[in-house]
Amino acid sequence: MKRKIALLLSIFLTLSLCSCAEKETDTPAETEDSIIEISRGETAADVNKLAASAVAYTDSFQSADGTVNVEINLEDASLYDGSFQTLQITPRPFTEEEVQHIARVLFGDAVFYESNGRREATKSELLEQQEVLLAYLDSDAMEKYNEPGYQGIGTFDPVGAIRSFMERHPVEDAPESIERTVCDFQYKPWSDYHPGIGEVENYYQIAAQTEVDGIPYYFDAVNNTNAGIRVYHIGAYINVEIEWPLQLGTELHYDKLLSKAEPTQEQLDAVREKAEKLIGELNMGQWMIDSCEAVDMLQYWKIQVTAVPAINGIPMLRQPQLSSLRGEKEGTQNCYYPDLRMSFSANGDLLDFSLDTPVEISWESETESRVMSFSELMGSIKAQFSRYSAHQYTEQYCFGEEASVEVMIDRIELGYDMLPVSQCPTEVLEYFGSPLWVNNSDFYLVPAVAVYGNFRTVPASEEAYAFDYRQKYGEDALFTILNAANGSTIAPENSGLVLSLLEFW
C-alpha cells in the first residue's frame, strides 16, 4: 500500500493547532521544477490543489554549503481522490476485556495459565526432553555448530553442553506434576510476575502461557506508565517454559514450522488473507496492511505482515518505531506509535504477534482545509535538505570520513501523522538522577508527507569507505515527515528519521 504524491491534491482540514509541537523550517519557496505531462486543473476549485494527473517530476539542487547534491525524481504520481480531517486522539491502555478477546482471536479456546517465566519441568516432560535431545545428538543437525557463525571465543562444545545439561537435570529429581493457575486476564503488578526483584510503580501486566497444536506460546499485555512513559502493548511469540540447552526448545519448533525454501506468491497471498481476517476479528479499529513479505532468517524463511491504523480509509504513515520513550530533551515522545505486526510460517502458522498503543478519537474537525501547492511542497523539501552538510551525513553513518554526499528523493507518501497537542512539559521527573521532560498530552492526527529515497557518499579517495543506505539496510531511507499544511517537520526528539538523526548528531 503506497500513498503517492498526488494524494496531496486532496483537500485538507484547517490546522489551527498548537505550533509549539513543530520544528519550523524556512518559509516554503517556489522551486524551479521539471513537471512532465502535468495538468494544474481547469476550474477555480483546482487552484490550490496539486495536478490532477502528474506523471513525473524532477529537480536537482545542492546543500547550502555545496557538499550535498540532491536529486528529486518522482516517476509515478497517480491520483488519490480523498479528503482528510484533523482528529484528536488519546493513547490508552488495553482493557482487560480487550486483552482476553485478542487472546481468543489468536489462540481460540486454548487454556491460558499464569506465567512467571521459566518453570520447573515434570518427570514426564524431562523424559520427553531427554528422548528428543538424544535423537538430536545423533542427527545431522549437530553439523551446523561447526559453521563459522557458531564459533565463539575459546572452545565451543555443543555435545558436551547438551550432555552436561541432561546430567544436571536428572529425571528422578523432578516432580510428578506442578500446580498451574488458570489466567483470569486481570492486570497485576509487575512484581507479581517477577518476584524478588522489587516493586515497579505503575507497571501492570497480564502474562500467560498456552499451547495450540503442540506449539507453546507466551502471551502478555502491558500497561506501563512508570516514570512518565506510556507503554500499552500486547504481544505473543513461540516460547517453551521449561529450560533447554543451547536454547533448543524454541529452535526445534522453528525447525518443524519453517521452510528453507522461499515462500511462493500463493503462500504470501494466503498468509495475507489470514492476517486480514485476524485483524478484522481483533475489533481494534480499522487497520491497513502496508507490508506482507518474505523474510530471510538465514536458515529459514518466514512471512512478516505489518499494518498501520486507517482513519476513514486513510492510513497513518509508517515510520521507525521509537527506540526509547525516555529522554532529557524536551519534545521526547513517551508512547509508541500505533503499530501491528505478525509473522507466520509459509503454511500460515503464527510465529509472533505485536500490537501497540490503542487510541480513542476525542475530537474530529468538521471542515477541510487547503494544503500547500505542489511547488510549495517542493520548496519545503528543498529548504529541509539544504540545511545539512556532507559532514553531518558522514559523521553519523560513515565514521567521520571526508566525502561528498549524493541524495536521491524518489518516493513521497501522504497519510496521517501524530502531532502533540502541546510539547510544553506537564511535569519534570527524575529518573536515575536525570531530569525527564514528560508530556502526557493528546495528539492531533494531521495530514503529513513522508519523504523517501536513498543517499550515498562519494569518498575523497579510493581507500575511503563508500556508504550506501539502501545497500547497507536493504530498504529506503525515510528522510523526514512534513506537515502537509505548512512544510514544518514532525519529528519528536527520539525519532529515527534520517534528517532528525543528522540534526541532533
Short mmCIF file of C-alpha atoms in Angstrom, two decimals, residues 172-504:
data_model
loop_
_atom_site.label_atom_id
_atom_site.label_comp_id
_atom_site.label_asym_id
_atom_site.label_seq_id
_atom_site.Cartn_x
_atom_site.Cartn_y
_atom_site.Cartn_z
CA GLU A 172 14.33 -38.87 39.25
CA ASP A 173 14.60 -35.47 40.96
CA ALA A 174 11.74 -33.91 39.01
CA PRO A 175 8.21 -33.64 40.47
CA GLU A 176 5.40 -35.80 39.09
CA SER A 177 3.32 -32.69 38.45
CA ILE A 178 3.23 -28.98 39.14
CA GLU A 179 0.35 -26.75 40.12
CA ARG A 180 -0.81 -24.33 37.39
CA THR A 181 -3.07 -21.31 37.84
CA VAL A 182 -5.51 -20.55 35.04
CA CYS A 183 -5.09 -16.97 33.81
CA ASP A 184 -8.01 -14.71 34.76
CA PHE A 185 -6.93 -11.92 32.36
CA GLN A 186 -6.75 -9.35 35.16
CA TYR A 187 -3.90 -6.84 35.30
CA LYS A 188 -1.50 -7.46 38.17
CA PRO A 189 1.51 -5.51 39.48
CA TRP A 190 4.71 -6.27 37.58
CA SER A 191 6.27 -7.67 40.77
CA ASP A 192 3.67 -10.49 40.84
CA TYR A 193 5.26 -11.92 37.70
CA HIS A 194 8.83 -11.08 38.72
CA PRO A 195 9.04 -11.85 42.44
CA GLY A 196 12.13 -10.90 44.38
CA ILE A 197 13.18 -8.09 42.04
CA GLY A 198 11.23 -5.34 43.76
CA GLU A 199 8.25 -3.13 43.08
CA VAL A 200 7.90 -1.07 39.91
CA GLU A 201 5.38 1.69 40.33
CA ASN A 202 2.57 2.00 37.77
CA TYR A 203 3.59 -1.10 35.82
CA TYR A 204 0.83 -3.67 35.33
CA GLN A 205 0.88 -6.85 33.29
CA ILE A 206 -1.06 -9.91 32.23
CA ALA A 207 1.32 -12.78 31.42
CA ALA A 208 0.21 -16.22 30.30
CA GLN A 209 1.40 -19.40 28.65
CA THR A 210 -0.67 -21.54 26.31
CA GLU A 211 -0.32 -24.26 23.70
CA VAL A 212 -2.02 -24.79 20.34
CA ASP A 213 -1.45 -27.93 18.22
CA GLY A 214 1.69 -28.72 20.20
CA ILE A 215 3.17 -25.23 19.76
CA PRO A 216 3.78 -23.35 23.05
CA TYR A 217 3.17 -19.59 23.12
CA TYR A 218 3.83 -16.82 25.60
CA PHE A 219 1.15 -14.10 25.63
CA ASP A 220 1.21 -10.85 27.56
CA ALA A 221 -0.37 -7.41 27.87
CA VAL A 222 1.42 -4.40 29.36
CA ASN A 223 0.05 -1.23 30.93
CA ASN A 224 3.18 0.65 31.98
CA THR A 225 3.19 4.33 32.93
CA ASN A 226 6.25 4.14 35.18
CA ALA A 227 8.35 7.34 35.32
CA GLY A 228 6.40 9.18 32.66
CA ILE A 229 6.27 6.64 29.82
CA ARG A 230 3.11 5.25 28.22
CA VAL A 231 3.56 1.63 27.11
CA TYR A 232 0.33 -0.07 26.06
CA HIS A 233 1.24 -3.34 24.36
CA ILE A 234 0.02 -6.86 23.59
CA GLY A 235 2.47 -9.47 22.38
CA ALA A 236 2.73 -13.19 21.71
CA TYR A 237 5.51 -15.47 20.50
CA ILE A 238 6.61 -19.11 20.49
CA ASN A 239 8.11 -19.86 23.88
CA VAL A 240 8.99 -23.05 25.77
CA GLU A 241 8.52 -22.65 29.52
CA ILE A 242 11.00 -25.24 30.72
CA GLU A 243 14.75 -24.83 30.26
CA TRP A 244 16.57 -26.38 27.29
CA PRO A 245 20.28 -26.47 26.47
CA LEU A 246 21.54 -24.21 23.67
CA GLN A 247 18.06 -22.61 23.55
CA LEU A 248 16.92 -25.64 21.60
CA GLY A 249 13.37 -25.62 22.94
CA THR A 250 12.12 -22.85 20.68
CA GLU A 251 14.55 -23.66 17.86
CA LEU A 252 13.18 -27.18 17.46
CA HIS A 253 9.69 -25.76 16.98
CA TYR A 254 11.03 -23.41 14.33
CA ASP A 255 12.68 -26.41 12.65
CA LYS A 256 9.27 -28.06 12.36
CA LEU A 257 7.35 -24.96 11.24
CA LEU A 258 9.68 -23.04 8.96
CA SER A 259 10.86 -23.89 5.48
CA LYS A 260 14.29 -23.36 3.95
CA ALA A 261 12.60 -22.52 0.65
CA GLU A 262 11.44 -19.00 -0.09
CA PRO A 263 7.62 -18.73 0.21
CA THR A 264 5.70 -18.73 -3.03
CA GLN A 265 3.36 -15.95 -4.11
CA GLU A 266 0.42 -18.26 -3.38
CA GLN A 267 1.67 -18.72 0.18
CA LEU A 268 2.15 -14.95 0.58
CA ASP A 269 -1.39 -14.34 -0.64
CA ALA A 270 -2.80 -16.98 1.71
CA VAL A 271 -0.98 -15.51 4.73
CA ARG A 272 -2.14 -12.02 3.82
CA GLU A 273 -5.72 -13.25 3.66
CA LYS A 274 -5.33 -14.93 7.05
CA ALA A 275 -3.82 -11.76 8.55
CA GLU A 276 -6.65 -9.64 7.18
CA LYS A 277 -9.18 -11.99 8.78
CA LEU A 278 -7.37 -11.86 12.14
CA ILE A 279 -7.16 -8.07 12.02
CA GLY A 280 -10.89 -7.83 11.39
CA GLU A 281 -11.64 -10.15 14.31
CA LEU A 282 -9.44 -8.14 16.71
CA ASN A 283 -12.11 -5.43 16.78
CA MET A 284 -9.47 -2.78 17.46
CA GLY A 285 -10.48 -0.27 14.80
CA GLN A 286 -9.63 -0.11 11.13
CA TRP A 287 -6.14 -1.21 10.03
CA MET A 288 -4.47 -1.32 6.65
CA ILE A 289 -1.76 -3.85 5.77
CA ASP A 290 1.21 -1.93 4.42
CA SER A 291 3.57 -4.87 4.02
CA CYS A 292 3.36 -8.64 3.54
CA GLU A 293 6.72 -10.03 2.57
CA ALA A 294 9.02 -13.00 2.83
CA VAL A 295 11.89 -12.52 5.28
CA ASP A 296 15.13 -14.47 5.03
CA MET A 297 16.19 -15.66 8.52
CA LEU A 298 19.47 -17.11 7.17
CA GLN A 299 18.45 -20.73 7.79
CA TYR A 300 14.73 -20.32 7.26
CA TRP A 301 12.09 -18.10 5.67
CA LYS A 302 9.12 -16.53 7.37
CA ILE A 303 6.35 -14.20 6.20
CA GLN A 304 6.04 -10.89 8.03
CA VAL A 305 2.91 -8.76 7.95
CA THR A 306 2.75 -5.16 9.18
CA ALA A 307 -0.26 -2.86 9.39
CA VAL A 308 -1.00 0.75 10.32
CA PRO A 309 -4.23 2.32 11.59
CA ALA A 310 -6.52 3.73 8.93
CA ILE A 311 -8.86 6.61 9.74
CA ASN A 312 -11.76 6.96 7.33
CA GLY A 313 -9.78 4.77 4.97
CA ILE A 314 -6.60 6.88 5.15
CA PRO A 315 -3.56 5.22 6.79
CA MET A 316 -1.09 6.59 9.29
CA LEU A 317 2.40 6.92 7.88
CA ARG A 318 4.75 4.04 8.59
CA GLN A 319 7.88 5.27 10.39
CA PRO A 320 10.60 3.81 12.61
CA GLN A 321 9.22 2.84 16.00
CA LEU A 322 10.67 4.89 18.83
CA SER A 323 13.64 3.09 20.35
CA SER A 324 13.36 4.78 23.74
CA LEU A 325 10.50 6.58 25.46
CA ARG A 326 12.63 8.49 27.94
CA GLY A 327 14.96 11.39 27.32
CA GLU A 328 16.39 14.52 28.86
CA LYS A 329 15.34 16.75 25.97
CA GLU A 330 12.03 18.50 25.74
CA GLY A 331 10.00 17.02 22.90
CA THR A 332 10.77 13.37 23.62
CA GLN A 333 7.67 11.32 22.78
CA ASN A 334 6.75 8.99 25.64
CA CYS A 335 4.47 6.50 23.84
CA TYR A 336 4.96 4.22 20.86
CA TYR A 337 3.26 4.83 17.53
CA PRO A 338 0.18 2.63 16.99
CA ASP A 339 1.53 -0.44 15.21
CA LEU A 340 0.51 -4.01 14.35
CA ARG A 341 2.94 -6.76 13.37
CA MET A 342 2.60 -10.51 12.84
CA SER A 343 4.79 -13.18 11.37
CA PHE A 344 3.86 -16.63 10.06
CA SER A 345 5.39 -19.73 8.61
CA ALA A 346 4.83 -20.24 4.89
CA ASN A 347 1.99 -22.60 5.86
CA GLY A 348 0.28 -19.94 7.97
CA ASP A 349 1.39 -20.96 11.48
CA LEU A 350 1.55 -17.94 13.80
CA LEU A 351 5.10 -17.24 14.96
CA ASP A 352 4.66 -13.94 16.78
CA PHE A 353 2.23 -11.04 17.24
CA SER A 354 2.67 -7.44 18.43
CA LEU A 355 0.09 -4.66 18.87
CA ASP A 356 0.96 -1.21 20.28
CA THR A 357 -0.91 1.85 21.52
CA PRO A 358 -4.66 1.78 21.04
CA VAL A 359 -6.13 5.27 20.75
CA GLU A 360 -9.51 6.91 21.26
CA ILE A 361 -10.73 9.69 18.98
CA SER A 362 -11.89 12.57 21.19
CA TRP A 363 -12.49 15.22 18.54
CA GLU A 364 -12.85 15.43 14.78
CA SER A 365 -12.91 18.63 12.73
CA GLU A 366 -15.88 19.28 10.51
CA THR A 367 -14.14 21.33 7.84
CA GLU A 368 -11.49 20.63 5.26
CA SER A 369 -8.58 22.91 4.56
CA ARG A 370 -6.33 23.81 1.72
CA VAL A 371 -2.81 22.48 1.51
CA MET A 372 0.48 23.72 0.17
CA SER A 373 0.70 23.86 -3.57
CA PHE A 374 2.90 21.33 -5.29
CA SER A 375 5.63 23.92 -5.77
CA GLU A 376 5.43 24.94 -2.10
CA LEU A 377 5.86 21.32 -1.09
CA MET A 378 8.95 21.01 -3.28
CA GLY A 379 10.21 24.29 -1.82
CA SER A 380 9.79 22.90 1.69
CA ILE A 381 11.76 19.82 0.75
CA LYS A 382 14.48 21.99 -0.76
CA ALA A 383 14.62 24.12 2.42
CA GLN A 384 14.92 20.98 4.58
CA PHE A 385 17.64 19.25 2.61
CA SER A 386 19.67 22.42 2.03
CA ARG A 387 20.40 22.68 5.75
CA TYR A 388 22.56 19.58 6.05
CA SER A 389 26.20 19.26 5.04
CA ALA A 390 28.08 16.17 3.92
CA HIS A 391 29.93 16.23 7.23
CA GLN A 392 26.68 15.53 9.13
CA TYR A 393 25.88 12.53 6.95
CA THR A 394 29.40 11.10 7.14
CA GLU A 395 29.75 11.63 10.89
CA GLN A 396 26.51 9.78 11.56
CA TYR A 397 26.80 6.95 9.05
CA CYS A 398 30.39 6.77 7.84
CA PHE A 399 32.63 7.18 10.84
CA GLY A 400 33.62 10.75 10.08
CA GLU A 401 35.31 10.17 6.73
CA GLU A 402 35.62 13.16 4.43
CA ALA A 403 33.29 12.74 1.46
CA SER A 404 30.61 14.43 -0.55
CA VAL A 405 27.07 13.06 -0.43
CA GLU A 406 24.54 12.29 -3.15
CA VAL A 407 20.88 12.20 -2.13
CA MET A 408 18.05 10.82 -4.27
CA ILE A 409 14.40 11.52 -3.37
CA ASP A 410 12.22 9.14 -5.36
CA ARG A 411 9.14 8.42 -3.27
CA ILE A 412 6.68 10.54 -1.35
CA GLU A 413 3.74 9.20 0.65
CA LEU A 414 0.94 11.05 2.32
CA GLY A 415 -1.13 9.99 5.31
CA TYR A 416 -1.81 10.84 8.93
CA ASP A 417 0.91 11.54 11.47
CA MET A 418 0.84 12.26 15.19
CA LEU A 419 1.43 15.86 16.24
CA PRO A 420 1.39 16.51 20.01
CA VAL A 421 -1.29 18.92 21.14
CA SER A 422 1.36 20.51 23.34
CA GLN A 423 5.08 19.91 23.60
CA CYS A 424 5.21 22.03 26.75
CA PRO A 425 6.13 19.62 29.58
CA THR A 426 3.40 18.88 32.07
CA GLU A 427 5.95 17.88 34.68
CA VAL A 428 9.65 17.15 35.13
CA LEU A 429 10.55 13.81 36.72
CA GLU A 430 13.87 12.46 37.92
CA TYR A 431 14.88 9.08 36.50
CA PHE A 432 18.11 7.58 37.84
CA GLY A 433 19.34 11.07 38.65
CA SER A 434 18.46 12.64 35.27
CA PRO A 435 15.59 15.06 34.63
CA LEU A 436 12.89 13.84 32.24
CA TRP A 437 10.60 16.16 30.33
CA VAL A 438 7.28 14.34 30.49
CA ASN A 439 4.49 15.30 28.11
CA ASN A 440 1.27 13.35 28.63
CA SER A 441 -0.73 15.34 26.13
CA ASP A 442 -3.05 14.05 23.46
CA PHE A 443 -2.11 14.10 19.79
CA TYR A 444 -3.59 15.52 16.66
CA LEU A 445 -3.70 13.29 13.60
CA VAL A 446 -2.79 15.65 10.77
CA PRO A 447 -2.12 15.18 7.05
CA ALA A 448 1.60 14.73 6.57
CA VAL A 449 4.13 13.86 3.86
CA ALA A 450 6.84 11.20 4.23
CA VAL A 451 9.90 11.76 2.03
CA TYR A 452 11.78 8.60 1.00
CA GLY A 453 14.86 7.84 -1.08
CA ASN A 454 18.50 6.92 -0.79
CA PHE A 455 21.83 8.58 -0.09
CA ARG A 456 25.41 7.55 -0.62
CA THR A 457 28.82 9.02 -0.02
CA VAL A 458 31.38 9.80 -2.70
CA PRO A 459 34.70 9.20 -0.90
CA ALA A 460 37.56 11.65 -1.40
CA SER A 461 39.96 8.74 -2.08
CA GLU A 462 39.79 5.17 -3.31
CA GLU A 463 40.81 3.90 0.11
CA ALA A 464 37.95 5.66 1.90
CA TYR A 465 34.77 3.84 2.84
CA ALA A 466 31.80 4.30 0.47
CA PHE A 467 28.43 4.19 2.19
CA ASP A 468 25.09 3.45 0.51
CA TYR A 469 21.98 3.48 2.74
CA ARG A 470 19.85 1.10 0.66
CA GLN A 471 22.77 -1.26 0.20
CA LYS A 472 23.51 -1.36 3.91
CA TYR A 473 19.98 -1.55 5.31
CA GLY A 474 18.08 -3.11 2.42
CA GLU A 475 15.32 -0.50 2.47
CA ASP A 476 14.53 3.08 1.54
CA ALA A 477 15.74 5.87 3.79
CA LEU A 478 12.89 7.79 5.42
CA PHE A 479 14.41 11.26 5.44
CA THR A 480 11.71 13.34 7.06
CA ILE A 481 7.98 13.79 7.65
CA LEU A 482 6.50 17.19 6.83
CA ASN A 483 3.27 18.79 7.97
CA ALA A 484 1.28 18.97 4.73
CA ALA A 485 -0.21 22.34 5.69
CA ASN A 486 2.97 24.37 6.16
CA GLY A 487 6.02 22.20 5.45
CA SER A 488 7.32 22.09 9.03
CA THR A 489 8.88 18.87 10.28
CA ILE A 490 7.01 16.46 12.52
CA ALA A 491 9.68 14.58 14.43
CA PRO A 492 9.99 14.01 18.18
CA GLU A 493 13.45 14.17 19.76
CA ASN A 494 13.61 10.36 19.82
CA SER A 495 12.59 9.98 16.18
CA GLY A 496 14.50 7.64 13.88
CA LEU A 497 14.12 9.82 10.78
CA VAL A 498 17.37 10.33 8.88
CA LEU A 499 17.38 14.15 8.89
CA SER A 500 16.44 14.24 12.56
CA LEU A 501 19.38 11.97 13.37
CA LEU A 502 21.68 14.29 11.44
CA GLU A 503 20.30 17.36 13.20
CA PHE A 504 20.93 16.01 16.69
#
